[in-house]
Short mmCIF file of C-alpha atoms in Angstrom, two decimals:
data_model
loop_
_atom_site.label_atom_id
_atom_site.label_comp_id
_atom_site.label_asym_id
_atom_site.label_seq_id
_atom_site.Cartn_x
_atom_site.Cartn_y
_atom_site.Cartn_z
CA MET G 1 -42.05 -67.06 -42.40
CA HIS G 2 -40.96 -64.14 -44.44
CA GLN G 3 -37.60 -64.12 -46.33
CA ARG G 4 -34.90 -64.80 -43.80
CA THR G 5 -31.49 -64.62 -45.07
CA THR G 6 -31.33 -62.59 -48.27
CA PRO G 7 -30.08 -59.06 -47.70
CA PRO G 8 -31.60 -56.20 -49.75
CA THR G 9 -30.57 -56.10 -53.33
CA GLY G 10 -28.55 -52.91 -54.21
CA SER G 11 -28.32 -51.40 -50.88
CA ALA G 12 -44.12 -45.13 -3.05
CA SER G 13 -43.03 -48.95 -3.77
CA PRO G 14 -40.84 -49.36 -6.73
CA THR G 15 -43.75 -50.70 -8.75
CA GLY G 16 -46.11 -47.89 -7.50
CA ARG G 17 -43.34 -45.33 -8.57
CA ARG G 18 -43.21 -46.83 -12.05
CA ARG G 19 -46.97 -46.68 -12.39
CA LEU G 20 -46.87 -43.04 -11.45
CA ALA G 21 -44.00 -42.38 -13.87
CA ARG G 22 -46.03 -44.02 -16.64
CA LYS G 23 -49.06 -41.83 -15.74
CA ALA G 24 -46.93 -38.70 -15.81
CA LEU G 25 -45.83 -39.69 -19.44
CA ILE G 26 -49.41 -40.30 -20.58
CA ALA G 27 -50.39 -36.95 -19.14
CA ALA G 28 -47.40 -35.17 -21.02
CA ALA G 29 -48.66 -36.83 -24.31
CA SER G 30 -52.11 -35.52 -23.83
CA ALA G 31 -50.86 -31.99 -22.87
CA LEU G 32 -48.76 -31.90 -26.01
CA GLY G 33 -52.00 -31.50 -28.33
CA VAL G 34 -53.28 -28.78 -26.06
CA ALA G 35 -50.02 -26.83 -26.10
CA THR G 36 -49.89 -27.00 -29.89
CA ALA G 37 -53.44 -25.56 -30.09
CA LEU G 38 -52.54 -22.77 -27.62
CA MET G 39 -49.61 -21.60 -29.61
CA THR G 40 -51.46 -21.31 -32.91
CA PRO G 41 -51.28 -17.72 -33.96
CA VAL G 42 -54.44 -15.50 -34.28
CA ARG G 43 -54.74 -12.66 -36.87
CA ALA G 44 -54.81 -9.24 -35.50
CA GLY G 45 -58.45 -7.98 -35.25
CA ALA G 46 -59.82 -11.52 -35.75
CA ALA G 47 -61.95 -13.27 -33.11
CA PRO G 48 -59.93 -16.27 -31.93
CA ALA G 49 -61.24 -19.48 -33.59
CA PRO G 50 -62.38 -22.06 -31.10
CA ALA G 51 -59.65 -24.66 -30.72
CA ALA G 52 -60.63 -28.09 -31.94
CA PRO G 53 -59.95 -30.77 -29.36
CA ALA G 54 -56.70 -32.41 -30.10
CA ALA G 55 -57.19 -36.03 -30.89
CA ALA G 56 -55.63 -38.25 -28.26
CA THR G 57 -52.82 -40.37 -29.48
CA PRO G 58 -53.23 -44.19 -29.16
CA LEU G 59 -50.83 -44.14 -26.21
CA ALA G 60 -52.34 -41.14 -24.50
CA ALA G 61 -55.87 -42.68 -24.93
CA ASN G 62 -54.96 -46.11 -23.64
CA GLY G 63 -52.19 -45.82 -21.29
CA GLN G 64 -50.50 -48.82 -19.75
CA LEU G 65 -51.60 -52.15 -21.48
CA SER G 66 -52.01 -55.40 -19.76
CA VAL G 67 -53.41 -58.87 -20.48
CA CYS G 68 -56.92 -59.32 -19.09
CA GLY G 69 -58.13 -62.86 -19.73
CA ARG G 70 -57.51 -63.52 -23.35
CA GLN G 71 -57.54 -59.79 -24.42
CA LEU G 72 -55.09 -56.99 -24.54
CA CYS G 73 -56.65 -54.25 -22.40
CA ASN G 74 -55.92 -50.66 -21.80
CA ALA G 75 -55.46 -48.91 -18.46
CA SER G 76 -59.20 -48.78 -17.95
CA GLY G 77 -59.49 -52.60 -18.40
CA GLN G 78 -61.18 -52.17 -21.81
CA PRO G 79 -60.16 -54.57 -24.61
CA VAL G 80 -57.99 -52.87 -27.35
CA ALA G 81 -56.63 -53.99 -30.69
CA LEU G 82 -53.44 -52.26 -32.00
CA ASN G 83 -52.88 -52.06 -35.59
CA GLY G 84 -49.60 -51.03 -37.27
CA MET G 85 -46.44 -51.86 -39.08
CA SER G 86 -43.23 -53.65 -38.53
CA THR G 87 -39.93 -52.35 -39.59
CA HIS G 88 -37.66 -54.49 -41.84
CA GLY G 89 -34.34 -55.48 -40.30
CA THR G 90 -32.80 -52.34 -39.04
CA GLN G 91 -29.27 -53.37 -40.32
CA TRP G 92 -30.67 -53.09 -43.78
CA TYR G 93 -33.45 -50.50 -43.79
CA ALA G 94 -32.66 -48.04 -40.99
CA GLN G 95 -33.10 -45.30 -43.64
CA CYS G 96 -36.76 -46.17 -43.90
CA VAL G 97 -37.32 -45.22 -40.13
CA THR G 98 -37.06 -41.45 -40.10
CA GLY G 99 -38.92 -38.60 -38.50
CA GLY G 100 -40.77 -38.07 -41.79
CA SER G 101 -41.61 -41.69 -42.27
CA LEU G 102 -42.85 -42.15 -38.65
CA ASP G 103 -44.83 -38.96 -38.87
CA ALA G 104 -46.62 -40.53 -41.94
CA LEU G 105 -47.26 -43.67 -39.99
CA ALA G 106 -48.69 -42.02 -37.09
CA LYS G 107 -50.65 -39.17 -38.66
CA ASP G 108 -51.46 -40.33 -42.31
CA TRP G 109 -51.73 -44.00 -41.59
CA ARG G 110 -53.14 -43.56 -38.10
CA ALA G 111 -51.17 -46.45 -36.80
CA ASP G 112 -51.17 -47.39 -33.12
CA VAL G 113 -47.97 -49.45 -33.03
CA LEU G 114 -44.54 -49.78 -34.64
CA ARG G 115 -42.74 -53.02 -34.31
CA VAL G 116 -38.87 -52.52 -34.28
CA SER G 117 -37.25 -55.51 -35.76
CA THR G 118 -33.72 -56.15 -34.39
CA TYR G 119 -32.23 -59.10 -36.12
CA VAL G 120 -29.93 -61.17 -33.98
CA GLN G 121 -27.72 -62.66 -36.72
CA GLU G 122 -27.69 -61.85 -40.45
CA ASP G 123 -25.39 -58.93 -39.83
CA GLY G 124 -27.62 -57.68 -36.93
CA TYR G 125 -27.12 -57.43 -33.13
CA GLU G 126 -24.36 -60.05 -32.80
CA THR G 127 -22.10 -57.81 -34.82
CA ASP G 128 -22.50 -54.79 -32.68
CA PRO G 129 -24.57 -55.22 -29.53
CA ALA G 130 -24.21 -51.69 -28.27
CA GLY G 131 -24.87 -50.19 -31.63
CA PHE G 132 -27.97 -52.19 -32.43
CA THR G 133 -29.29 -51.57 -28.92
CA ALA G 134 -28.98 -47.85 -29.34
CA ARG G 135 -30.66 -48.09 -32.79
CA ALA G 136 -33.60 -50.02 -31.50
CA GLN G 137 -33.97 -47.45 -28.64
CA LYS G 138 -33.83 -44.45 -31.11
CA PHE G 139 -36.62 -46.03 -33.13
CA VAL G 140 -38.70 -46.94 -30.06
CA ASP G 141 -38.22 -43.26 -28.67
CA ALA G 142 -39.41 -41.96 -32.00
CA ALA G 143 -42.51 -44.11 -31.96
CA HIS G 144 -43.32 -42.96 -28.46
CA ALA G 145 -42.74 -39.38 -29.20
CA ARG G 146 -45.55 -39.70 -31.89
CA GLY G 147 -47.89 -41.34 -29.48
CA MET G 148 -47.50 -44.86 -30.84
CA TYR G 149 -46.75 -48.03 -28.93
CA ALA G 150 -43.51 -49.91 -29.65
CA VAL G 151 -42.97 -53.62 -29.92
CA ILE G 152 -39.29 -54.41 -29.63
CA ASP G 153 -38.74 -57.56 -31.69
CA TRP G 154 -35.91 -59.84 -30.90
CA HIS G 155 -35.73 -61.15 -34.51
CA MET G 156 -34.21 -64.60 -34.07
CA LEU G 157 -34.31 -66.81 -37.13
CA ASP G 158 -31.42 -69.01 -37.75
CA PRO G 159 -30.67 -70.80 -35.46
CA GLY G 160 -34.24 -71.66 -34.93
CA ASP G 161 -33.76 -72.39 -31.24
CA PRO G 162 -34.00 -69.28 -29.25
CA ASN G 163 -31.85 -70.75 -26.47
CA ALA G 164 -28.83 -70.50 -28.82
CA ASN G 165 -28.97 -66.69 -28.20
CA LEU G 166 -30.02 -66.80 -24.53
CA SER G 167 -27.03 -64.87 -23.30
CA ARG G 168 -27.40 -62.11 -25.93
CA ALA G 169 -31.14 -61.92 -25.33
CA LYS G 170 -30.54 -61.46 -21.49
CA THR G 171 -28.21 -58.66 -22.29
CA PHE G 172 -30.42 -56.93 -24.79
CA PHE G 173 -33.61 -57.18 -22.83
CA THR G 174 -31.90 -56.06 -19.68
CA ALA G 175 -30.86 -52.93 -21.40
CA MET G 176 -34.33 -52.30 -23.04
CA ALA G 177 -36.25 -52.88 -19.79
CA LYS G 178 -33.97 -50.77 -17.70
CA LYS G 179 -34.59 -47.81 -20.15
CA TYR G 180 -38.30 -48.24 -20.51
CA LYS G 181 -39.27 -49.57 -17.01
CA ASN G 182 -41.34 -46.35 -16.35
CA HIS G 183 -42.85 -46.05 -19.88
CA PRO G 184 -46.32 -47.37 -20.61
CA GLY G 185 -45.71 -47.74 -24.44
CA MET G 186 -43.63 -50.81 -24.49
CA LEU G 187 -44.20 -54.44 -25.46
CA TYR G 188 -41.40 -56.99 -25.43
CA GLU G 189 -41.34 -59.64 -28.15
CA ILE G 190 -38.80 -62.11 -26.93
CA ALA G 191 -38.34 -64.63 -29.88
CA ASN G 192 -39.55 -63.85 -33.46
CA GLU G 193 -39.90 -67.15 -35.05
CA PRO G 194 -38.64 -70.35 -33.29
CA SER G 195 -38.28 -73.42 -35.83
CA GLY G 196 -36.97 -76.83 -35.72
CA VAL G 197 -37.31 -77.03 -31.92
CA SER G 198 -39.80 -78.30 -29.51
CA TRP G 199 -42.33 -76.18 -27.71
CA SER G 200 -40.83 -77.18 -24.42
CA ALA G 201 -37.63 -75.79 -25.54
CA VAL G 202 -39.30 -72.53 -26.46
CA LYS G 203 -41.20 -72.47 -23.17
CA SER G 204 -38.09 -73.00 -21.24
CA TYR G 205 -36.33 -70.08 -23.00
CA ALA G 206 -39.39 -67.80 -22.38
CA GLU G 207 -39.34 -68.77 -18.63
CA LYS G 208 -35.67 -67.62 -18.48
CA ILE G 209 -36.06 -64.35 -20.33
CA ILE G 210 -39.44 -63.12 -18.86
CA PRO G 211 -37.86 -62.89 -15.28
CA VAL G 212 -35.06 -60.66 -16.80
CA ILE G 213 -37.55 -58.30 -18.13
CA ARG G 214 -39.76 -58.47 -14.97
CA ALA G 215 -36.88 -57.52 -12.83
CA GLU G 216 -36.70 -54.17 -14.36
CA ASP G 217 -40.21 -53.62 -15.88
CA PRO G 218 -42.78 -55.66 -13.96
CA ASP G 219 -45.87 -54.21 -15.69
CA ALA G 220 -45.14 -54.41 -19.50
CA VAL G 221 -46.69 -56.98 -21.80
CA VAL G 222 -44.37 -59.75 -23.02
CA LEU G 223 -45.02 -61.45 -26.32
CA VAL G 224 -43.88 -65.07 -26.65
CA GLY G 225 -43.11 -66.64 -30.04
CA THR G 226 -44.58 -70.10 -30.77
CA ARG G 227 -42.80 -72.85 -32.53
CA ALA G 228 -42.66 -73.53 -36.31
CA TRP G 229 -42.10 -69.91 -37.14
CA SER G 230 -44.75 -68.60 -34.75
CA SER G 231 -47.56 -70.75 -36.23
CA PHE G 232 -48.48 -72.51 -33.12
CA GLY G 233 -46.63 -75.49 -34.56
CA VAL G 234 -48.78 -75.82 -37.69
CA SER G 235 -45.89 -75.48 -40.10
CA GLU G 236 -44.30 -78.41 -38.36
CA GLY G 237 -47.35 -80.61 -38.17
CA ALA G 238 -48.50 -79.74 -34.73
CA ASN G 239 -51.21 -77.29 -33.44
CA GLU G 240 -52.13 -74.94 -30.65
CA SER G 241 -52.95 -77.69 -28.20
CA GLU G 242 -49.17 -78.02 -27.08
CA VAL G 243 -49.37 -74.46 -25.91
CA VAL G 244 -52.77 -74.63 -24.31
CA ASN G 245 -51.85 -77.86 -22.42
CA ASN G 246 -48.47 -76.61 -21.38
CA PRO G 247 -48.59 -72.80 -21.21
CA VAL G 248 -45.56 -70.61 -20.21
CA ARG G 249 -45.52 -70.07 -16.43
CA ALA G 250 -45.82 -66.29 -16.42
CA SER G 251 -48.58 -63.67 -16.23
CA ASN G 252 -49.28 -60.67 -18.49
CA ILE G 253 -48.03 -62.47 -21.61
CA MET G 254 -49.46 -63.09 -25.09
CA TYR G 255 -48.42 -65.67 -27.60
CA THR G 256 -47.54 -64.61 -31.11
CA PHE G 257 -48.81 -65.94 -34.45
CA HIS G 258 -47.57 -65.06 -38.10
CA PHE G 259 -49.15 -65.77 -41.36
CA TYR G 260 -48.70 -65.00 -45.00
CA ALA G 261 -52.05 -65.02 -46.73
CA ALA G 262 -51.01 -66.45 -50.14
CA SER G 263 -49.35 -69.51 -48.51
CA HIS G 264 -51.11 -70.01 -45.26
CA ARG G 265 -54.61 -70.99 -45.95
CA ASP G 266 -57.61 -72.42 -43.99
CA GLU G 267 -55.61 -74.58 -41.78
CA TYR G 268 -53.77 -71.63 -40.40
CA LEU G 269 -56.75 -69.42 -40.22
CA LYS G 270 -58.63 -72.03 -38.21
CA THR G 271 -55.63 -72.51 -35.90
CA LEU G 272 -55.62 -68.78 -35.07
CA ASP G 273 -59.45 -68.89 -34.55
CA ARG G 274 -59.08 -71.92 -32.05
CA ALA G 275 -55.98 -70.58 -30.39
CA SER G 276 -57.41 -67.22 -29.77
CA ASP G 277 -60.46 -68.80 -28.03
CA LYS G 278 -58.16 -70.15 -25.28
CA LEU G 279 -54.90 -68.01 -25.30
CA PRO G 280 -54.24 -64.31 -25.65
CA VAL G 281 -52.73 -63.88 -29.09
CA PHE G 282 -50.91 -61.02 -30.86
CA VAL G 283 -50.18 -61.31 -34.64
CA THR G 284 -46.82 -59.58 -34.78
CA GLU G 285 -46.17 -60.32 -38.37
CA PHE G 286 -48.24 -61.08 -41.45
CA GLY G 287 -48.29 -60.35 -45.14
CA THR G 288 -50.69 -60.51 -48.16
CA GLN G 289 -48.19 -62.40 -50.12
CA ASP G 290 -46.35 -65.83 -49.95
CA TYR G 291 -44.25 -66.90 -46.92
CA ALA G 292 -41.23 -65.19 -48.35
CA GLY G 293 -43.09 -61.87 -48.66
CA GLU G 294 -42.94 -62.12 -52.40
CA GLY G 295 -45.27 -62.86 -55.19
CA ALA G 296 -48.93 -61.89 -55.88
CA ASN G 297 -51.05 -60.38 -53.19
CA ASP G 298 -54.10 -62.48 -51.93
CA PHE G 299 -56.13 -59.69 -50.57
CA THR G 300 -59.30 -61.94 -50.39
CA MET G 301 -57.59 -64.40 -47.95
CA SER G 302 -55.93 -61.56 -46.08
CA GLN G 303 -59.21 -60.04 -45.54
CA ARG G 304 -60.60 -63.20 -44.01
CA TYR G 305 -57.73 -63.06 -41.43
CA LEU G 306 -58.32 -59.36 -40.81
CA ASP G 307 -62.17 -59.90 -40.26
CA LEU G 308 -61.50 -62.62 -37.78
CA MET G 309 -58.83 -60.40 -35.97
CA LYS G 310 -61.19 -57.45 -35.91
CA ARG G 311 -64.02 -59.62 -34.58
CA LYS G 312 -61.94 -61.12 -31.77
CA LYS G 313 -59.90 -57.86 -31.08
CA ILE G 314 -56.55 -59.37 -32.04
CA SER G 315 -53.76 -56.89 -32.42
CA TRP G 316 -51.52 -56.94 -35.44
CA THR G 317 -48.42 -55.51 -37.20
CA ASN G 318 -47.97 -55.96 -40.96
CA TRP G 319 -44.61 -56.82 -42.54
CA ASN G 320 -43.00 -54.47 -43.55
CA TYR G 321 -42.39 -50.81 -43.45
CA SER G 322 -39.64 -50.49 -46.09
CA ASP G 323 -38.80 -50.05 -49.78
CA ASP G 324 -37.30 -53.59 -50.22
CA HIS G 325 -37.76 -54.87 -53.70
CA ARG G 326 -40.19 -57.56 -52.66
CA SER G 327 -44.07 -57.14 -52.94
CA GLY G 328 -44.32 -57.29 -49.14
CA ALA G 329 -42.63 -53.92 -48.61
CA VAL G 330 -45.16 -51.23 -48.59
CA PHE G 331 -43.03 -48.51 -50.17
CA LYS G 332 -41.94 -48.48 -53.92
CA THR G 333 -38.30 -49.06 -54.28
CA GLY G 334 -36.26 -45.98 -53.93
CA THR G 335 -38.87 -44.17 -51.57
CA CYS G 336 -36.53 -44.32 -48.71
CA ASP G 337 -33.93 -42.24 -50.46
CA GLY G 338 -36.43 -39.47 -50.75
CA SER G 339 -38.59 -37.36 -48.30
CA THR G 340 -41.99 -38.06 -49.40
CA TRP G 341 -43.96 -40.50 -47.27
CA THR G 342 -47.65 -39.67 -47.18
CA GLY G 343 -50.43 -40.67 -49.55
CA THR G 344 -50.61 -43.63 -51.79
CA GLY G 345 -48.31 -42.41 -54.72
CA VAL G 346 -45.21 -43.85 -52.94
CA LEU G 347 -46.82 -47.11 -52.06
CA LYS G 348 -46.91 -50.55 -53.72
CA GLU G 349 -50.16 -52.43 -54.11
CA ALA G 350 -49.92 -54.09 -50.72
CA GLY G 351 -48.87 -50.71 -49.07
CA VAL G 352 -52.09 -48.97 -50.43
CA TRP G 353 -54.28 -51.86 -49.16
CA ILE G 354 -52.78 -52.18 -45.70
CA ARG G 355 -52.79 -48.38 -45.15
CA GLU G 356 -56.40 -48.31 -45.92
CA ARG G 357 -57.07 -51.03 -43.34
CA ILE G 358 -55.03 -49.23 -40.68
CA ARG G 359 -56.96 -46.08 -41.25
CA GLN G 360 -60.44 -47.71 -40.81
#
């Protein structure tokens, strides 16, 4: 539902072995904080200060995620809600995804998750499949290194039928699932915003792609886009009942919902509320502005959505972690050319607001 086509202006068993490997990665993440504390120098003649316990990262604290009932749950089976940010298209704003910016997201913003948006068209993946796969993996690795989960977003927009890119999707998700099959920090979003196509067509696509991922990574959560720009059909005159009555035939999946608060009012909010009573839902994209990520922020309506998602433990990522000129980009224009990422001085109004909510 955000701006789609305008580029930036100016610029034992196999499964058992996988689970053991994932546990080893989690243990390594926890150990990192301990090692850092042990290496802190002590002044000569001074009594060593007691080391403060290192705060566990989201990934170390929660481990392998799964869908239990209608909730996203951690390795202990407890419901969790991830909060974080989505990148902009990495063909345009790769310069905004750096070691410094991700340090800020993980430590200053205290985010749990980074959504990595790999556009398929619009000068994206189709122009250089190997290059964009490598770029996505670089950003996923960087998120994992900082203890955040990563959502790999297959950002299909136009054409709106995900089946049009079925072959490309199979190639991309095979590569991603092979690389991350032993990692607990991965979620796969297989179709960003289907539009102009029936739910049955979207469902058919999902039932072709999910087995491709499961063949390599049987444990990871898969996020399935819903029709009408991931609105459960509302933007094209339908509602969540089509998904409720005809769900995707797969386990360990969630359905995605997108909203832009200045445009998507009570009908959308009520749809999210009803749908999440019956289906596992992950809000992989939202903004406080209009559907194009532009214009004035409606923080009052946005807070109504956030209150609902907090009450129902619905995970979310906000659009977007860039310095795009639109009001929906959190950084002031030009920030990504510099080296300062922390605090509120580099943020637009929406950035200040969403950072505060992630830190809560």
